Short mmCIF file of N, CA and C in Angstrom, two decimals:
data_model
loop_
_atom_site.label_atom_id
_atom_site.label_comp_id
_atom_site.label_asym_id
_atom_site.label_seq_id
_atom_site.Cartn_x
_atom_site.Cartn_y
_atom_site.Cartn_z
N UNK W 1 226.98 257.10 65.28
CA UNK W 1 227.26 255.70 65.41
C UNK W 1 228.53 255.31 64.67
N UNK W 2 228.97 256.14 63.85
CA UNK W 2 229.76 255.51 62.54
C UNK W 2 231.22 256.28 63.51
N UNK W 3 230.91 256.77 64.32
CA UNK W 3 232.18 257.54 64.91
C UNK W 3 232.78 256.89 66.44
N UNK W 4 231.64 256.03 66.30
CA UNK W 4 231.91 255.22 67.77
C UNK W 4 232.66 254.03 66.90
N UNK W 5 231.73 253.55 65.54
CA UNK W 5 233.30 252.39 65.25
C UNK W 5 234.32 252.43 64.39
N UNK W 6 234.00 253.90 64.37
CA UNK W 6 235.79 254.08 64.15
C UNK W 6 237.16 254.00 65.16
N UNK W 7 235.68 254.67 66.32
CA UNK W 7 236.77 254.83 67.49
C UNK W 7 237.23 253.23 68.42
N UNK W 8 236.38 252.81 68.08
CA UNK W 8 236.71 251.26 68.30
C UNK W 8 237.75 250.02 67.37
N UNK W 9 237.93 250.64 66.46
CA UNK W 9 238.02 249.91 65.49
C UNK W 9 239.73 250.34 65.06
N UNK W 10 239.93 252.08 65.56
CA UNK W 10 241.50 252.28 65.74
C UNK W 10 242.20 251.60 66.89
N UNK W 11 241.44 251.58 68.37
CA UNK W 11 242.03 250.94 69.37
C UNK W 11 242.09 249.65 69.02
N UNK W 12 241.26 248.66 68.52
CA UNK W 12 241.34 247.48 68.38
C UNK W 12 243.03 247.14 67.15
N UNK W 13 242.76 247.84 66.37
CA UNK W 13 244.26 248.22 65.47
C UNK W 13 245.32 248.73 66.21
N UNK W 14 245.57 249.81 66.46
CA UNK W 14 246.63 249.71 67.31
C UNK W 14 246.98 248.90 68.47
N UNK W 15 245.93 248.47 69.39
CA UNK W 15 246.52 247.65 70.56
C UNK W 15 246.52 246.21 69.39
N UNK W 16 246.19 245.19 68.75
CA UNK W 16 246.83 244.54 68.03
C UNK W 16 247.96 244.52 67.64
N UNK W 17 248.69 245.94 66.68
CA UNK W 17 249.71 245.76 66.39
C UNK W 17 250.63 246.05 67.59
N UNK W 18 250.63 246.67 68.19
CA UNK W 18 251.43 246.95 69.59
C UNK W 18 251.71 245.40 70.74
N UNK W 19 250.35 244.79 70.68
CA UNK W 19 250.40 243.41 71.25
C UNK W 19 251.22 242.29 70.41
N UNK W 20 251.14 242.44 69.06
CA UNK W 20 251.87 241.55 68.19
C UNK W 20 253.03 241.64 68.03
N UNK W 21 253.83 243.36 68.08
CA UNK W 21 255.50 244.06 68.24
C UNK W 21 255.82 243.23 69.67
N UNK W 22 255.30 243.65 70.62
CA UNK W 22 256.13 243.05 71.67
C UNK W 22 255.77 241.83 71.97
N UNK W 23 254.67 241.49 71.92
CA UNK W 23 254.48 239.90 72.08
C UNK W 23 255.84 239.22 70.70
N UNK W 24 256.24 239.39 69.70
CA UNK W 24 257.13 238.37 68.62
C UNK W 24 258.76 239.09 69.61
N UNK W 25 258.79 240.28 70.04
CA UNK W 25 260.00 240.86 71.16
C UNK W 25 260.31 240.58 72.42
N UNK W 26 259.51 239.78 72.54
CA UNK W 26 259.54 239.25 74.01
C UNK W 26 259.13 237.84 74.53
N UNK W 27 257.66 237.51 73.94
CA UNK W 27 257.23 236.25 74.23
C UNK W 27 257.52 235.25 72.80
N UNK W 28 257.76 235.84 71.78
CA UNK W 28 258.42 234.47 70.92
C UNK W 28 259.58 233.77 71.23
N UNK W 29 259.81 232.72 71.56
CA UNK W 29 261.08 232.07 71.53
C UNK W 29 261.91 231.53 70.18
N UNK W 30 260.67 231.47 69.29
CA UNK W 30 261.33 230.51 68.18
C UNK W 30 259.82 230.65 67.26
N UNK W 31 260.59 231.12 65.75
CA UNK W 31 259.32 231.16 64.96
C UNK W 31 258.95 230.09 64.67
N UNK W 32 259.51 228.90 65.04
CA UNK W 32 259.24 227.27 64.53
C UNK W 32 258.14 226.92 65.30
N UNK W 33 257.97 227.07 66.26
CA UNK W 33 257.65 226.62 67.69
C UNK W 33 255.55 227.17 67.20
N UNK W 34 254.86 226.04 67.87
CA UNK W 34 253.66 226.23 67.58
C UNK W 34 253.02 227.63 68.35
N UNK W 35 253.24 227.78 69.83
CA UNK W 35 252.74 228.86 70.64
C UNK W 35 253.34 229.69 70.37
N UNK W 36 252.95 231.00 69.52
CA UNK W 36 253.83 232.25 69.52
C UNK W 36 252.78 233.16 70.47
N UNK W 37 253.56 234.23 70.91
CA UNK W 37 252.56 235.52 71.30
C UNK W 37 252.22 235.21 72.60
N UNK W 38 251.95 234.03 73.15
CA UNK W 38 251.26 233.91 74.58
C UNK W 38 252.27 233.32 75.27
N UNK W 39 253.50 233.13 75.41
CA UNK W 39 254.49 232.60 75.75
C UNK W 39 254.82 233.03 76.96
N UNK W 40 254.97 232.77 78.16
CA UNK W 40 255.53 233.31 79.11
C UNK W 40 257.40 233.97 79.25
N UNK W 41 257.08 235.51 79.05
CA UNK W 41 258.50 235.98 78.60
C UNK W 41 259.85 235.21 79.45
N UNK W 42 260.58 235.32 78.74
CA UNK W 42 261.73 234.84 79.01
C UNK W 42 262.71 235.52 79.06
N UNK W 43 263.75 235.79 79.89
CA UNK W 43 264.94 236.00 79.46
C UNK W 43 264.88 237.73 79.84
N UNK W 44 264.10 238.09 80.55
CA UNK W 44 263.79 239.34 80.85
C UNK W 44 264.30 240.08 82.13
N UNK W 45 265.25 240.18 82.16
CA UNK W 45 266.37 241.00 83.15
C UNK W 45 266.61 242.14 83.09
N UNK W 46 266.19 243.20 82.76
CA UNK W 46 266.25 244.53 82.53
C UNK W 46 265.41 245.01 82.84
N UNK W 47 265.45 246.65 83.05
CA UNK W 47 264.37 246.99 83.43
C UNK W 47 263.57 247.46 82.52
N UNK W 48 263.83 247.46 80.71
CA UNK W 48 263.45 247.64 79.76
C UNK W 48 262.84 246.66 79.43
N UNK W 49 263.65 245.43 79.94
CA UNK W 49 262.88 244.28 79.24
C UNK W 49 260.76 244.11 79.83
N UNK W 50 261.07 244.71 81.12
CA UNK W 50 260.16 244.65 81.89
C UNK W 50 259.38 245.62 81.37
N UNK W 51 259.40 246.95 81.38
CA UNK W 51 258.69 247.84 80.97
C UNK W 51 257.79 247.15 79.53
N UNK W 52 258.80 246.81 78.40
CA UNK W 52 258.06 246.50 77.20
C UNK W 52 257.34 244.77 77.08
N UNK W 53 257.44 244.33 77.99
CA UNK W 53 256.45 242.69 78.70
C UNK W 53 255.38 243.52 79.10
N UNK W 54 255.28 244.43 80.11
CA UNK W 54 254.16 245.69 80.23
C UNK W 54 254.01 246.45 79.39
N UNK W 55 254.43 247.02 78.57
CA UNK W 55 253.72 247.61 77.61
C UNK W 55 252.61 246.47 76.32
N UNK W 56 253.32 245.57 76.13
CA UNK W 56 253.09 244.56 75.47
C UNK W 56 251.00 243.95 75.98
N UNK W 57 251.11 244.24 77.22
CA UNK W 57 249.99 243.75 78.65
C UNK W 57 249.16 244.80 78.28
N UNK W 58 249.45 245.91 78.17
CA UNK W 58 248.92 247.23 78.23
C UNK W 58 248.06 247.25 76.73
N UNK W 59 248.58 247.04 75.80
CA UNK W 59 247.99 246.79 74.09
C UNK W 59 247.47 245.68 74.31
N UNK W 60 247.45 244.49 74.79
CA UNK W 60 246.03 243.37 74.49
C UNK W 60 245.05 243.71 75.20
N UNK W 61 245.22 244.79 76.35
CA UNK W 61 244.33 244.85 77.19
C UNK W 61 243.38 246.08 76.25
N UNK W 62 244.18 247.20 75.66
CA UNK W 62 243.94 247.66 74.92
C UNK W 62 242.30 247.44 74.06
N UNK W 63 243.45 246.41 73.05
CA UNK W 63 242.87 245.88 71.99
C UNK W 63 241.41 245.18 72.50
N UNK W 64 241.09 244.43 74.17
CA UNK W 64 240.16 244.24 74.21
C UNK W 64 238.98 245.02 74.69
N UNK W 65 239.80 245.90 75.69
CA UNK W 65 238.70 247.18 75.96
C UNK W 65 238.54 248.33 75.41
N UNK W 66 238.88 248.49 74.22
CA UNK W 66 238.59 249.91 73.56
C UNK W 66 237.32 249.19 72.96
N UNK W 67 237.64 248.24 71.92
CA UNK W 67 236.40 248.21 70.93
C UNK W 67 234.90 247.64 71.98
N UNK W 68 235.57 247.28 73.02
CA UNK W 68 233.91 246.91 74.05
C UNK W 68 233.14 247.99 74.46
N UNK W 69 234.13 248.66 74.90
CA UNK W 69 233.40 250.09 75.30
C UNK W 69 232.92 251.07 74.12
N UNK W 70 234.23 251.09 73.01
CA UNK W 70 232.97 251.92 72.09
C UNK W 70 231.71 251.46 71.20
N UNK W 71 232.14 249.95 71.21
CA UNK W 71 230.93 249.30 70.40
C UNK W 71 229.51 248.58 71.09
N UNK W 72 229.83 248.57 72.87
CA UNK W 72 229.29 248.04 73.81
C UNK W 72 228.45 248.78 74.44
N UNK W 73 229.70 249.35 74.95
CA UNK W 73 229.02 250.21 76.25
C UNK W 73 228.07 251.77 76.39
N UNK W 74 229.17 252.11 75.10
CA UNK W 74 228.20 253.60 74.70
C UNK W 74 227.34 253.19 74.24
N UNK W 75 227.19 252.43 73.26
CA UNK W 75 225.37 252.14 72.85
C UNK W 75 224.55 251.82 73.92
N UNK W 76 224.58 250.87 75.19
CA UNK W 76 224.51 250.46 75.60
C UNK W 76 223.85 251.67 76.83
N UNK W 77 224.75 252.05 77.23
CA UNK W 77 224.51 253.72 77.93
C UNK W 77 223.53 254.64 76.84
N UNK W 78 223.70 254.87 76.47
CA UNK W 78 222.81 256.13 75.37
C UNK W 78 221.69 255.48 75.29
N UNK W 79 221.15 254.20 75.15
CA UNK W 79 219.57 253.66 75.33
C UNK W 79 219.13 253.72 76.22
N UNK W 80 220.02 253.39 77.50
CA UNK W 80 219.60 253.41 79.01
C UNK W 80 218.66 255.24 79.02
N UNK W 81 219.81 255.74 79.01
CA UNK W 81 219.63 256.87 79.12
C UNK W 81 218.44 257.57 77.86
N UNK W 82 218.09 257.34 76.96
CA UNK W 82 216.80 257.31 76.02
C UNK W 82 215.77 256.82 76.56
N UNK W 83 215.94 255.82 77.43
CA UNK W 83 214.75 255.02 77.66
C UNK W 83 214.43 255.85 79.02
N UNK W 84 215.24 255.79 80.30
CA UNK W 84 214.18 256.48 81.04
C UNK W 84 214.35 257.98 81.10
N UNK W 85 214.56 258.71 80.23
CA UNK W 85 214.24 260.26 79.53
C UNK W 85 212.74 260.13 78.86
N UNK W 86 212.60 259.24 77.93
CA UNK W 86 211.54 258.92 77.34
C UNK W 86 210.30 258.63 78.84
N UNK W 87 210.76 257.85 79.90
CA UNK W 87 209.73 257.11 81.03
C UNK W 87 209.54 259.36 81.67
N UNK W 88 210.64 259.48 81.68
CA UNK W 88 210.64 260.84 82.48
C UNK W 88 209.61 261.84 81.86
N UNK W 89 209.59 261.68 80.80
CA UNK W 89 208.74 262.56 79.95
C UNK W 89 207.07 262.50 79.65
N UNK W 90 206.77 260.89 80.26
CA UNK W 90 205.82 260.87 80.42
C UNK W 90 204.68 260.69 81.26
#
């Protein structure tokens, strides 16, 4: 159990910091400005610029499906699977 939230708990860390690098590289306009991070990028004409707006997509998405699945879904699965092993057995 303690290895599932670790493993949840690095993805949730790295896709954070990876979502926060390119989200302040791309979607900040202005550190003054109340909306940081969710900003619709701007100014993105390259094909680099594009790649790292997608990479940026790629780490929140990250950050929200790693820790679901290891803190969610494998538990979640492994009872299923306990429970009718247990029905099978009897």
């Amino acid at each position: 159990m303690a290895d599932e939230f670790m493993k949840g708990l690095v993805l949730f860390s790295l896709g954070a910091l990876g979502w926060i690098t390119f989200g302040a590289w791309y979607r900040t306009p202005s550190y003054y400005e109340v909306v940081q991070l969710v900003n619709a990028p701007e100014g993105v004409e390259t094909v680099y610029g594009t790649i790292g707006v997608l990479t940026g997509d790629v780490f929140y998405w990250l950050m929200i499906l790693g820790p679901l699945t290891f803190w969610v879904l494998i538990p979640i699965s492994r009872e299923l699977r306990s429970s009718v092993d247990g029905e099978a057995a009897n």
